[in-house]
Structure formats: structure tokens, C-alpha cells
Amino acid sequence: MNVAVMGYGTVGSGVVEIINTKHSYIKERTSEEDLEVKYILDLRDFPGDPNEGKFTKDFNDILNDDSVKIVAEAMGGVNPAFDFTAKCLAAGKHVVTSNKELVSTRGSELLAIAKEHNVNYMFEASVGGGIPLIRPLIFCLAGNEVQSINGILNGTTNFILTKMIYENLTFEEALKIAQDNGYAEKDPTADVEGIDACRKISILSSLASNSWIDPEKVHTEGITHITLEDVAYAGNCECVIKLISTMEKLDDGRYYIVVSPAIVSKESQLAAIDGVFNGALVSGDNVGDVVFYGQGAGKLATASAVVGDIVDCANHDANRRKIGWNEENKDLVADYREVPNRYYIRLKVEDPDLAQNEIRSSFGDIYLLARSGAFNTELAFLTSEFTENEVREKIDGLTSAKLKSFIRVARC
Amino acid sequence: MNVAVMGYGTVGSGVVEIINTKHSYIKERTSEEDLEVKYILDLRDFPGDPNEGKFTKDFNDILNDDSVKIVAEAMGGVNPAFDFTAKCLAAGKHVVTSNKELVSTRGSELLAIAKEHNVNYMFEASVGGGIPLIRPLIFCLAGNEVQSINGILNGTTNFILTKMIYENLTFEEALKIAQDNGYAEKDPTADVEGIDACRKISILSSLASNSWIDPEKVHTEGITHITLEDVAYAGNCECVIKLISTMEKLDDGRYYIVVSPAIVSKESQLAAIDGVFNGALVSGDNVGDVVFYGQGAGKLATASAVVGDIVDCANHDANRRKIGWNEENKDLVADYREVPNRYYIRLKVEDPDLAQNEIRSSFGDIYLLARSGAFNTELAFLTSEFTENEVREKIDGLTSAKLKSFIRVARC
């Protein structure tokens, strides 16, 4: 069975490498189907590459070759990936992908085309890299209503925060090391601003809620404003700061979906997931808490998930899998500012006693935090539960203090 | 679509409960398929049960009703579960099960019948209760050669060991609490002797190696001989004792498969999986380490995995899934006594100095352990790597010491 790989970057070249090297292993597991990479689509030249005869710059070579049954899209971005994917699906080819931007923004359209043409559009590699998450969520946990998902879904930010927590490096220093080690791009915006994590929690939320969750609707904050002061205060209350992607079903049936840095108790099952590791804590109403974690990202790890989807398609060529979600329900995502939560707040004050009095009279019970080396003009504390609208109003009303830092307390 | 449930014990009644209560939730996710429990097979009477009209004592009611497309077998044991399952599959009904004894011992035959009749025989609930493990292993990780699986696959023994470690209770005291809390059967043999874990690692190993692993070939030891002295020595070298089910692919292509108590470093990702929790650490050659864990067992958790399989069958009625393994390769399981490992050894000695000299001259480098309150006639240490045949010979050759305890060091 012939496979085409679109995009010969990190993931795409990993897919080709695994199919080439695991040939007999895969064959044994696919009812003797012989998986062969027939085309590699990339506009660049790769002189001397062992797959040299397979490169093409013309998408139509793939589209018009009926012997190509499965296409792995590893181009990234929405254009031309959307167009190419749509055409392949409409031509009766299965498409598998690691492209979270495309799946999260225009997956609904592609899933509809796949359904119409009785082929698969699979995207296990789009969330958690090689860590199994999509199939477990939609197939294994189908006997559950998913109550919540809390995940560390971006390895770059987790690496940076881990360096800040355990090596006392600033955000900038840690980012530099991540870049030097290939864990962060030269332009790290999509990672450090939470955009990548937002796409991933949108995909998981779409599957769990069975309704497309537009990433635009997901409140997203990055980690660029996290300071070592915040890390120290968190540490002194047995917590760590992580970039947490949260989806939680509220009592009214709507969903609270937020990506932001969060104060995570060291007791939490996510607290120990450090470095470039990814992980997710899924709560089902019958199964309780289930945790999945691993290194996940990286060339061969992510590529192995793409190959897993390819093998599934090859094994079940005529057997379309029901993966996907219904159209968007525009009322499904709750306004995050109206959902009660606890918060970490750090303030600059002139008169500590005066400020404490004002804070207590406004916030009621607070949990005051300490760190060594702090001036007494710095005040940090955890609040009780308020909506964000309430807490922002309280902060704005303070006359004796100025906001320096504001971080959600994790809901896991 | 009609479902029959065979066996109305803990898991079977949970399956009926979930299908009844999650009716509309499941319907929304199954292309509007209406799942209905039509029959419940049990020889017992359940007067006053809300499902009263559905009970039957005659298996033929299910077998001969063509409207029953999916059968959940939750009877346990091999007979008559094998016979009933075989007949249902041959009649073109999908069968899903939590019955690890049946799957591990006679699954090969049932999978062949399922294949012949183009139906599914699914068993996600047979390992790890509700924790997704089977689909992740065979579908998501299909782009990997699985190098090893190390699992805590039995909640009862993990509960008992956790009580011994953190509450200093003896095995007998901890077992009593497990029984009082419903975590252990009145006859706890299958759990505490490792038989249940052996069935589960046999299933996972059969899937990973793509060849039936007969549970009879898996060396299995229970935890009844673990003492608080052993727990204390382990604690003093930053380790815990867990019942670990191990499968590891050796360099010669054979598999080392053992269920036994093991000394696990607190650094290991399995060390913190406590109480009735289950977990597995799977290593793939591309994805690296992936960990799955959760409470897993319990009525609704396990039942939710059975329902997940039912929903999968309903969603893909005509679409058989390729789940299973090839026939047994009788040379695949290595003799565990010939595979090098490290060991914990506790000895009773008369003369400590004399014994230490003899031990060092026989074992070479050892790592001596301590515990508070030990008499100096007790010696405990960790060895370097030896095959078990070698280490047993060394122990037998000691003239100044008598073996009190022997525990493998975990390979994870």
C-alpha cells in the first residue's frame, strides 16, 4: 500500500524514516500489507537524501496517483495544507496529520469531507506528540462523560518553567537554553504565548464535548510575564507554576476552557511532569482520574504517532473510524471571567500594614505567602474563590497597592 | 441496537447501569444508535431489580435472538464463558469482555473465531480496569517496537503493599483491611499470589509481541512472603516494594516476562502509584517512555471500559478491528533464570564479620543496607547483576548465612 508524505521537515522526515526502517515489523502487524513511501512532497531540494527518487514538488503527482491510499500531512500551517488535505480526502485517500493548527481551526470541514468520501482523517499526533491521547479519550473512555481535562500540552514552556523552578533561571535565560537545545523555535511566540497549547486543548475539548471548540474562543495566556519572584512564592506554599490547559464541564452544561500559567499544588498528579514532558489528567464520571504522560514530542516520537495512524488506516482500509465532532455550539464555552476560581496575587505596596488591612477588608480570607529576600513593600497571597470579574474589580479598587502579578490557581 | 449482558456481578451490573443512565449521552456519540440492554444472563434471581424483565437463565435466548448484535461477557472464569463467547461470535455477534482469565488462556481461539465471522472480540477492560491500555498499545503505539512494559496491574496487592510501606502494617493486617474495604476477595489467592497480574501481563505481552504468551510460561510470584523488615530495608535505600509485572524484549529477540515483588527506586515513575491505583510504563523505541495510570478498578470504572468497547462495536458495526496476536511461538519466552538482574537478599547469620567476608568473596561488590532495630545477625544487601541461576548457586554455597528473603530489583 502506497503512502505519500507531504512536508519533509522534522515530523515528515521522521515518518519516512520509521516506515523505511520498520518495514518488516509493520508488515507483520498489517495483515501483510506492504507500506511503501511513494512520494515525498516538499518544495525544497534534499540532495544526497537516501529517499532522493521519491521527492516531488507537484502535489498533483500524489493526488492523481490512485495507488496512493494514505497521505501523511506534516506541512504545518493552514495553507496550503487545508487545500491539499481536502483534495486528498475527496479523492478517497485517508489523511493522517500532526498539524494541530489545521485540525483545531478547520478540522470540522475536513472531517465532513472525510465522512462524505468514507475515508479517515486521523490526528493522534496533533496532541501530546507520541503520547496516546485521542484514541483513549474517544474510544476507551466512551463509557464516561469527560468531566475535565487538565494538561501540560506544550513541552517548550514546561521546559522553560522547569528551568525557572529548579535552576532559578529567568524566563529569558531559560528560553535561551531551550532554543540552544532545539526545544524552542527562533520565534518562540506560538509556544510561549500559549497558542500551541490552545490549539491542543481545543482539539481535546472538541472531542470531549462532541462540538467544535473554536480556538479563538479559548482564553489564552502565555508564560512570558512569569518571574522568579512568583516561582519562589509558589515554591513556599508547596506549589509549582505550570502552563495548564484546562477544560471543565460546568454544572450548567457549559465548558470552562482556559490556557494559562497556574499555581499547581505539588500534590497534583501534574506537578511532577517536568522538562519537555507532556501529560494530561482526564476525569471521567465512571473511571475517575486517568493520567497519561511521557516525553511525547520530538521527531521520532511525534512521527511514531503519525505512523500509528497510517498503520490503522492500512489495517482497516475499508473501515472508516468515527472520529470527530459536531458543528460548533456557540453557547458552549462559558465566559471565563464569570467562573469562580482561586488566584495568586502579588502587589507592590507603600505601607504594608495599611495595604494588608485594605486587602483583607476587600478580599476577606487570604493566604499570605512568603519568600526569602522580599522587601516588605511586596505582598503576595492566595485568594478564596471569586469570579475573575470580581477579583479584577477588587484589585482595581485597591488604593494602597499596585498589581505586579496575577496567576490562576490550578483546578487539578 | 440490542445488547446482552452475561453475568450480573460487579462488572455486569455496572455495564447495565451505565447503558441505562448514559442513554442519551451515548446515543449522541453513536450516530444515533440506540443502545438497549435486552437480556441479562444470570442463574441467580434478582427480585426487585429495576431490570427485572430482562433477566434470563437460558443462554439460547441471547444466542438465537438476531436483534442482539453485541454481547458483554462479564461472567468471569473459563467455563462456560468460553463456550458462550465462541457461540456468540460464530453467530455474528460482537463480544466484549473484562474476563482476563479467558482472554489470556483461550483468547487466541476466540480471536480466530471472531476473525472468521467478521466480528470483534474486544477486551479493553481486561487490563487496568478503566484505564486505557489495550488500544493505546496496539493502535497508538503501532509506529513503535515496544521494548518493555512494567506495570502495577493489580490494585489489591498494591493497596496491601502501600499499607505495609506507609502504615507499617504486616501483610496479614493489610490484607484484612483490604478485605474489609472490598478491595480483596474472601479467598485472595488470585490477587496475592500474582495470578491476576500474570493474566494481565500475558495479554499485554501477547499484543506487544504479536504472539500468544501462555500465562503458564510467565514466572509468577506473589507478595505473601514480603515482611516489614524487607519494606524497611527498601525504604532505607530510597526504594519501595511493588508487585511489578515486567515484559522486556531482550537483545536476542526473546522476551523476559516475570510477575514478582520488586525493589523499585523512588525515582521510578511507578513508585508513586499507590493504593488501589494501577499503572503501566510502556517504552517504545520511537516514543520513549509513556505512562498510563489511574484508579482503574472498581465497578463503574471497569464497566466503563466494557461500555467503551460496546460503543466502538456499535459505531463500527460492519468494521471489524484488527485486534489480536498470532499463534504461540514456543521459544519466545526466555528462561527468567538465565536473564541478568540485580537482587535484594536478606540473610540470617551467626557471625556478621565472617558472613560479610564470605558474601563479598562470593558476590563481589554488594550494596549493604540498614534498618533501625535490626539485630546484627541480620544482613541485607543489593547485588550486582547476575542471572538468577548464578545468584541462587551463590546463596546455596554460603556456609555462614541462611536465606530469609530474596526480591528482584525492578527493571524500571
Short mmCIF file of N, CA and C in Angstrom, two decimals, chain B residues 42-154:
data_model
loop_
_atom_site.label_atom_id
_atom_site.label_comp_id
_atom_site.label_asym_id
_atom_site.label_seq_id
_atom_site.Cartn_x
_atom_site.Cartn_y
_atom_site.Cartn_z
N ASP B 42 -28.11 -14.52 33.95
CA ASP B 42 -27.54 -14.89 35.26
C ASP B 42 -28.40 -15.99 35.83
N LEU B 43 -27.76 -16.94 36.49
CA LEU B 43 -28.53 -18.05 37.06
C LEU B 43 -29.23 -17.66 38.35
N ARG B 44 -28.77 -16.55 38.93
CA ARG B 44 -29.37 -16.11 40.20
C ARG B 44 -30.64 -15.29 39.93
N ASP B 45 -31.45 -15.15 40.98
CA ASP B 45 -32.62 -14.28 40.91
C ASP B 45 -32.29 -12.93 41.51
N PHE B 46 -32.86 -11.87 40.95
CA PHE B 46 -32.64 -10.52 41.48
C PHE B 46 -33.99 -9.84 41.70
N PRO B 47 -34.76 -10.34 42.69
CA PRO B 47 -36.11 -9.79 42.89
C PRO B 47 -36.02 -8.29 43.21
N GLY B 48 -36.89 -7.52 42.58
CA GLY B 48 -36.93 -6.09 42.85
C GLY B 48 -35.93 -5.29 42.05
N ASP B 49 -35.08 -5.94 41.29
CA ASP B 49 -34.09 -5.20 40.49
C ASP B 49 -34.83 -4.43 39.39
N PRO B 50 -34.45 -3.18 39.14
CA PRO B 50 -35.16 -2.37 38.13
C PRO B 50 -35.12 -2.98 36.73
N ASN B 51 -34.20 -3.90 36.47
CA ASN B 51 -34.11 -4.51 35.15
C ASN B 51 -34.82 -5.86 35.09
N GLU B 52 -35.78 -6.03 36.01
CA GLU B 52 -36.34 -7.36 36.24
C GLU B 52 -36.81 -8.08 34.98
N GLY B 53 -37.44 -7.38 34.09
CA GLY B 53 -37.98 -8.04 32.90
C GLY B 53 -36.92 -8.54 31.93
N LYS B 54 -35.68 -8.19 32.15
CA LYS B 54 -34.64 -8.52 31.19
C LYS B 54 -33.84 -9.77 31.53
N PHE B 55 -34.06 -10.30 32.72
CA PHE B 55 -33.24 -11.44 33.13
C PHE B 55 -33.65 -12.72 32.42
N THR B 56 -32.63 -13.54 32.12
CA THR B 56 -32.91 -14.88 31.60
C THR B 56 -31.87 -15.82 32.19
N LYS B 57 -32.26 -17.07 32.30
CA LYS B 57 -31.30 -18.09 32.74
C LYS B 57 -30.88 -18.98 31.57
N ASP B 58 -31.43 -18.66 30.41
CA ASP B 58 -31.19 -19.51 29.23
C ASP B 58 -30.35 -18.77 28.20
N PHE B 59 -29.11 -19.20 28.06
CA PHE B 59 -28.19 -18.57 27.12
C PHE B 59 -28.76 -18.55 25.69
N ASN B 60 -29.58 -19.55 25.36
CA ASN B 60 -30.10 -19.63 23.99
C ASN B 60 -31.01 -18.44 23.64
N ASP B 61 -31.61 -17.83 24.65
CA ASP B 61 -32.41 -16.62 24.39
C ASP B 61 -31.56 -15.55 23.71
N ILE B 62 -30.32 -15.44 24.16
CA ILE B 62 -29.40 -14.45 23.59
C ILE B 62 -28.88 -14.94 22.23
N LEU B 63 -28.43 -16.18 22.22
CA LEU B 63 -27.81 -16.73 21.01
C LEU B 63 -28.76 -16.69 19.82
N ASN B 64 -30.01 -17.01 20.07
CA ASN B 64 -30.96 -17.15 18.96
C ASN B 64 -31.69 -15.86 18.59
N ASP B 65 -31.38 -14.78 19.31
CA ASP B 65 -32.07 -13.51 19.01
C ASP B 65 -31.18 -12.67 18.09
N ASP B 66 -31.55 -12.63 16.82
CA ASP B 66 -30.71 -11.93 15.85
C ASP B 66 -30.64 -10.43 16.09
N SER B 67 -31.57 -9.90 16.90
CA SER B 67 -31.52 -8.46 17.16
C SER B 67 -30.40 -8.11 18.16
N VAL B 68 -29.86 -9.11 18.82
CA VAL B 68 -28.75 -8.85 19.73
C VAL B 68 -27.45 -8.86 18.92
N LYS B 69 -26.86 -7.68 18.79
CA LYS B 69 -25.66 -7.56 17.95
C LYS B 69 -24.39 -7.57 18.79
N ILE B 70 -24.51 -7.19 20.05
CA ILE B 70 -23.32 -7.06 20.91
C ILE B 70 -23.58 -7.76 22.23
N VAL B 71 -22.62 -8.57 22.66
CA VAL B 71 -22.75 -9.28 23.92
C VAL B 71 -21.59 -8.90 24.83
N ALA B 72 -21.90 -8.47 26.04
CA ALA B 72 -20.86 -8.17 27.03
C ALA B 72 -20.75 -9.37 27.95
N GLU B 73 -19.59 -10.01 27.94
CA GLU B 73 -19.38 -11.19 28.80
C GLU B 73 -18.67 -10.74 30.06
N ALA B 74 -19.38 -10.80 31.18
CA ALA B 74 -18.81 -10.38 32.47
C ALA B 74 -19.04 -11.49 33.48
N MET B 75 -18.95 -12.74 32.99
CA MET B 75 -19.19 -13.88 33.87
C MET B 75 -17.95 -14.24 34.66
N GLY B 76 -16.79 -14.04 34.04
CA GLY B 76 -15.54 -14.47 34.66
C GLY B 76 -15.36 -15.97 34.48
N GLY B 77 -14.11 -16.42 34.68
CA GLY B 77 -13.82 -17.84 34.56
C GLY B 77 -13.82 -18.30 33.11
N VAL B 78 -13.38 -19.52 32.90
CA VAL B 78 -13.24 -20.03 31.53
C VAL B 78 -14.51 -20.77 31.08
N ASN B 79 -15.14 -21.48 31.99
CA ASN B 79 -16.37 -22.20 31.64
C ASN B 79 -17.54 -21.69 32.45
N PRO B 80 -18.68 -21.46 31.83
CA PRO B 80 -18.98 -21.65 30.41
C PRO B 80 -18.68 -20.42 29.54
N ALA B 81 -17.90 -19.45 30.06
CA ALA B 81 -17.70 -18.21 29.30
C ALA B 81 -17.10 -18.47 27.92
N PHE B 82 -16.16 -19.41 27.84
CA PHE B 82 -15.55 -19.71 26.54
C PHE B 82 -16.60 -20.19 25.55
N ASP B 83 -17.37 -21.16 25.99
CA ASP B 83 -18.38 -21.77 25.12
C ASP B 83 -19.41 -20.72 24.66
N PHE B 84 -19.89 -19.92 25.59
CA PHE B 84 -20.89 -18.90 25.25
C PHE B 84 -20.31 -17.86 24.29
N THR B 85 -19.07 -17.44 24.59
CA THR B 85 -18.43 -16.43 23.74
C THR B 85 -18.23 -16.97 22.33
N ALA B 86 -17.72 -18.20 22.24
CA ALA B 86 -17.47 -18.80 20.92
C ALA B 86 -18.77 -18.88 20.11
N LYS B 87 -19.84 -19.28 20.76
CA LYS B 87 -21.12 -19.41 20.05
C LYS B 87 -21.65 -18.04 19.59
N CYS B 88 -21.52 -17.04 20.44
CA CYS B 88 -21.98 -15.69 20.06
C CYS B 88 -21.18 -15.17 18.86
N LEU B 89 -19.86 -15.31 18.91
CA LEU B 89 -19.02 -14.84 17.81
C LEU B 89 -19.38 -15.59 16.52
N ALA B 90 -19.56 -16.91 16.63
CA ALA B 90 -19.89 -17.70 15.45
C ALA B 90 -21.26 -17.31 14.88
N ALA B 91 -22.10 -16.78 15.75
CA ALA B 91 -23.43 -16.33 15.30
C ALA B 91 -23.39 -14.89 14.78
N GLY B 92 -22.20 -14.33 14.67
CA GLY B 92 -22.07 -12.99 14.09
C GLY B 92 -22.32 -11.86 15.06
N LYS B 93 -22.21 -12.15 16.36
CA LYS B 93 -22.36 -11.09 17.36
C LYS B 93 -20.97 -10.64 17.84
N HIS B 94 -20.80 -9.33 18.00
CA HIS B 94 -19.59 -8.85 18.65
C HIS B 94 -19.62 -9.25 20.12
N VAL B 95 -18.46 -9.59 20.67
CA VAL B 95 -18.38 -9.86 22.11
C VAL B 95 -17.31 -8.98 22.72
N VAL B 96 -17.64 -8.35 23.83
CA VAL B 96 -16.67 -7.54 24.57
C VAL B 96 -16.60 -8.11 25.98
N THR B 97 -15.45 -7.99 26.63
CA THR B 97 -15.31 -8.67 27.91
C THR B 97 -14.31 -8.00 28.83
N SER B 98 -14.46 -8.28 30.12
CA SER B 98 -13.48 -7.89 31.13
C SER B 98 -12.77 -9.13 31.68
N ASN B 99 -13.00 -10.27 31.04
CA ASN B 99 -12.57 -11.56 31.59
C ASN B 99 -11.12 -11.88 31.21
N LYS B 100 -10.20 -11.45 32.08
CA LYS B 100 -8.77 -11.62 31.75
C LYS B 100 -8.34 -13.08 31.75
N GLU B 101 -8.99 -13.90 32.59
CA GLU B 101 -8.60 -15.31 32.61
C GLU B 101 -8.90 -15.94 31.24
N LEU B 102 -10.09 -15.66 30.74
CA LEU B 102 -10.47 -16.24 29.45
C LEU B 102 -9.62 -15.68 28.30
N VAL B 103 -9.43 -14.37 28.30
CA VAL B 103 -8.66 -13.75 27.20
C VAL B 103 -7.22 -14.27 27.20
N SER B 104 -6.63 -14.37 28.40
CA SER B 104 -5.21 -14.76 28.45
C SER B 104 -5.01 -16.24 28.13
N THR B 105 -5.97 -17.09 28.49
CA THR B 105 -5.75 -18.52 28.29
C THR B 105 -6.30 -19.02 26.96
N ARG B 106 -7.47 -18.51 26.55
CA ARG B 106 -8.07 -19.05 25.33
C ARG B 106 -8.47 -17.96 24.35
N GLY B 107 -7.90 -16.75 24.56
CA GLY B 107 -8.21 -15.65 23.66
C GLY B 107 -7.86 -15.94 22.21
N SER B 108 -6.76 -16.65 21.98
CA SER B 108 -6.34 -16.93 20.60
C SER B 108 -7.44 -17.62 19.82
N GLU B 109 -8.06 -18.63 20.44
CA GLU B 109 -9.13 -19.36 19.75
C GLU B 109 -10.32 -18.44 19.46
N LEU B 110 -10.65 -17.61 20.46
CA LEU B 110 -11.82 -16.73 20.29
C LEU B 110 -11.55 -15.65 19.24
N LEU B 111 -10.32 -15.15 19.22
CA LEU B 111 -9.96 -14.14 18.21
C LEU B 111 -10.04 -14.75 16.81
N ALA B 112 -9.68 -16.02 16.68
CA ALA B 112 -9.76 -16.67 15.37
C ALA B 112 -11.22 -16.82 14.93
N ILE B 113 -12.07 -17.18 15.86
CA ILE B 113 -13.50 -17.31 15.53
C ILE B 113 -14.07 -15.95 15.14
N ALA B 114 -13.68 -14.91 15.91
CA ALA B 114 -14.16 -13.55 15.59
C ALA B 114 -13.73 -13.14 14.19
N LYS B 115 -12.48 -13.43 13.84
CA LYS B 115 -11.98 -13.08 12.53
C LYS B 115 -12.76 -13.81 11.44
N GLU B 116 -12.98 -15.08 11.66
CA GLU B 116 -13.70 -15.89 10.67
C GLU B 116 -15.10 -15.34 10.40
N HIS B 117 -15.73 -14.82 11.43
CA HIS B 117 -17.11 -14.36 11.29
C HIS B 117 -17.22 -12.84 11.19
N ASN B 118 -16.08 -12.18 10.99
CA ASN B 118 -16.04 -10.74 10.77
C ASN B 118 -16.71 -9.93 11.87
N VAL B 119 -16.46 -10.33 13.10
CA VAL B 119 -16.95 -9.56 14.25
C VAL B 119 -15.77 -9.28 15.18
N ASN B 120 -16.03 -8.43 16.16
CA ASN B 120 -14.99 -8.06 17.11
C ASN B 120 -15.03 -8.92 18.36
N TYR B 121 -13.85 -9.22 18.88
CA TYR B 121 -13.73 -9.71 20.25
C TYR B 121 -12.81 -8.71 20.95
N MET B 122 -13.39 -7.84 21.78
CA MET B 122 -12.65 -6.73 22.39
C MET B 122 -12.55 -6.92 23.90
N PHE B 123 -11.45 -6.46 24.48
CA PHE B 123 -11.21 -6.76 25.90
C PHE B 123 -10.43 -5.65 26.60
N GLU B 124 -10.74 -4.39 26.25
CA GLU B 124 -10.06 -3.25 26.88
C GLU B 124 -10.14 -3.33 28.41
N ALA B 125 -11.26 -3.83 28.94
CA ALA B 125 -11.47 -3.84 30.40
C ALA B 125 -10.68 -4.94 31.09
N SER B 126 -10.04 -5.81 30.33
CA SER B 126 -9.37 -6.95 30.97
C SER B 126 -8.05 -6.57 31.64
N VAL B 127 -7.47 -5.45 31.26
CA VAL B 127 -6.21 -5.00 31.86
C VAL B 127 -6.37 -3.55 32.31
N GLY B 128 -6.07 -3.29 33.57
CA GLY B 128 -6.10 -1.91 34.06
C GLY B 128 -7.50 -1.37 34.29
N GLY B 129 -8.50 -2.25 34.31
CA GLY B 129 -9.87 -1.79 34.54
C GLY B 129 -10.23 -0.72 33.53
N GLY B 130 -10.57 0.46 34.01
CA GLY B 130 -11.00 1.53 33.12
C GLY B 130 -9.87 2.32 32.48
N ILE B 131 -8.63 2.07 32.89
CA ILE B 131 -7.50 2.83 32.32
C ILE B 131 -7.25 2.37 30.89
N PRO B 132 -7.24 3.28 29.94
CA PRO B 132 -6.96 2.88 28.56
C PRO B 132 -5.55 2.28 28.44
N LEU B 133 -5.45 1.07 27.97
CA LEU B 133 -4.14 0.45 27.79
C LEU B 133 -4.06 -0.35 26.49
N ILE B 134 -5.11 -1.09 26.17
CA ILE B 134 -5.04 -2.00 25.02
C ILE B 134 -5.00 -1.21 23.71
N ARG B 135 -5.97 -0.31 23.49
CA ARG B 135 -5.96 0.49 22.26
C ARG B 135 -4.69 1.34 22.15
N PRO B 136 -4.31 2.06 23.21
CA PRO B 136 -3.06 2.81 23.10
C PRO B 136 -1.90 1.93 22.67
N LEU B 137 -1.81 0.73 23.24
CA LEU B 137 -0.68 -0.15 22.95
C LEU B 137 -0.69 -0.60 21.50
N ILE B 138 -1.86 -1.05 21.01
CA ILE B 138 -1.83 -1.66 19.67
C ILE B 138 -2.10 -0.68 18.55
N PHE B 139 -2.82 0.39 18.81
CA PHE B 139 -3.11 1.32 17.72
C PHE B 139 -2.20 2.55 17.80
N CYS B 140 -2.22 3.24 18.94
CA CYS B 140 -1.47 4.49 19.03
C CYS B 140 0.03 4.26 18.93
N LEU B 141 0.51 3.18 19.51
CA LEU B 141 1.96 2.94 19.52
C LEU B 141 2.40 2.00 18.40
N ALA B 142 1.55 1.85 17.37
CA ALA B 142 1.88 0.92 16.28
C ALA B 142 3.13 1.34 15.51
N GLY B 143 3.53 2.60 15.61
CA GLY B 143 4.75 3.05 14.96
C GLY B 143 5.99 2.82 15.80
N ASN B 144 5.84 2.00 16.84
CA ASN B 144 6.94 1.70 17.74
C ASN B 144 7.11 0.19 17.89
N GLU B 145 8.35 -0.24 18.10
CA GLU B 145 8.54 -1.56 18.68
C GLU B 145 8.51 -1.37 20.19
N VAL B 146 7.63 -2.11 20.85
CA VAL B 146 7.54 -1.98 22.30
C VAL B 146 8.73 -2.72 22.91
N GLN B 147 9.58 -1.97 23.60
CA GLN B 147 10.79 -2.56 24.19
C GLN B 147 10.51 -3.17 25.54
N SER B 148 9.63 -2.51 26.29
CA SER B 148 9.32 -3.06 27.61
C SER B 148 8.01 -2.51 28.13
N ILE B 149 7.40 -3.30 28.99
CA ILE B 149 6.22 -2.86 29.75
C ILE B 149 6.51 -3.21 31.19
N ASN B 150 6.36 -2.23 32.07
CA ASN B 150 6.45 -2.50 33.50
C ASN B 150 5.18 -1.97 34.12
N GLY B 151 4.44 -2.83 34.78
CA GLY B 151 3.14 -2.38 35.26
C GLY B 151 2.85 -2.77 36.69
N ILE B 152 2.05 -1.92 37.32
CA ILE B 152 1.39 -2.29 38.58
C ILE B 152 -0.04 -2.60 38.15
N LEU B 153 -0.33 -3.87 37.98
CA LEU B 153 -1.55 -4.27 37.29
C LEU B 153 -2.59 -4.89 38.22
N ASN B 154 -2.29 -4.89 39.53
CA ASN B 154 -3.25 -5.46 40.47
C ASN B 154 -3.44 -4.51 41.65
#
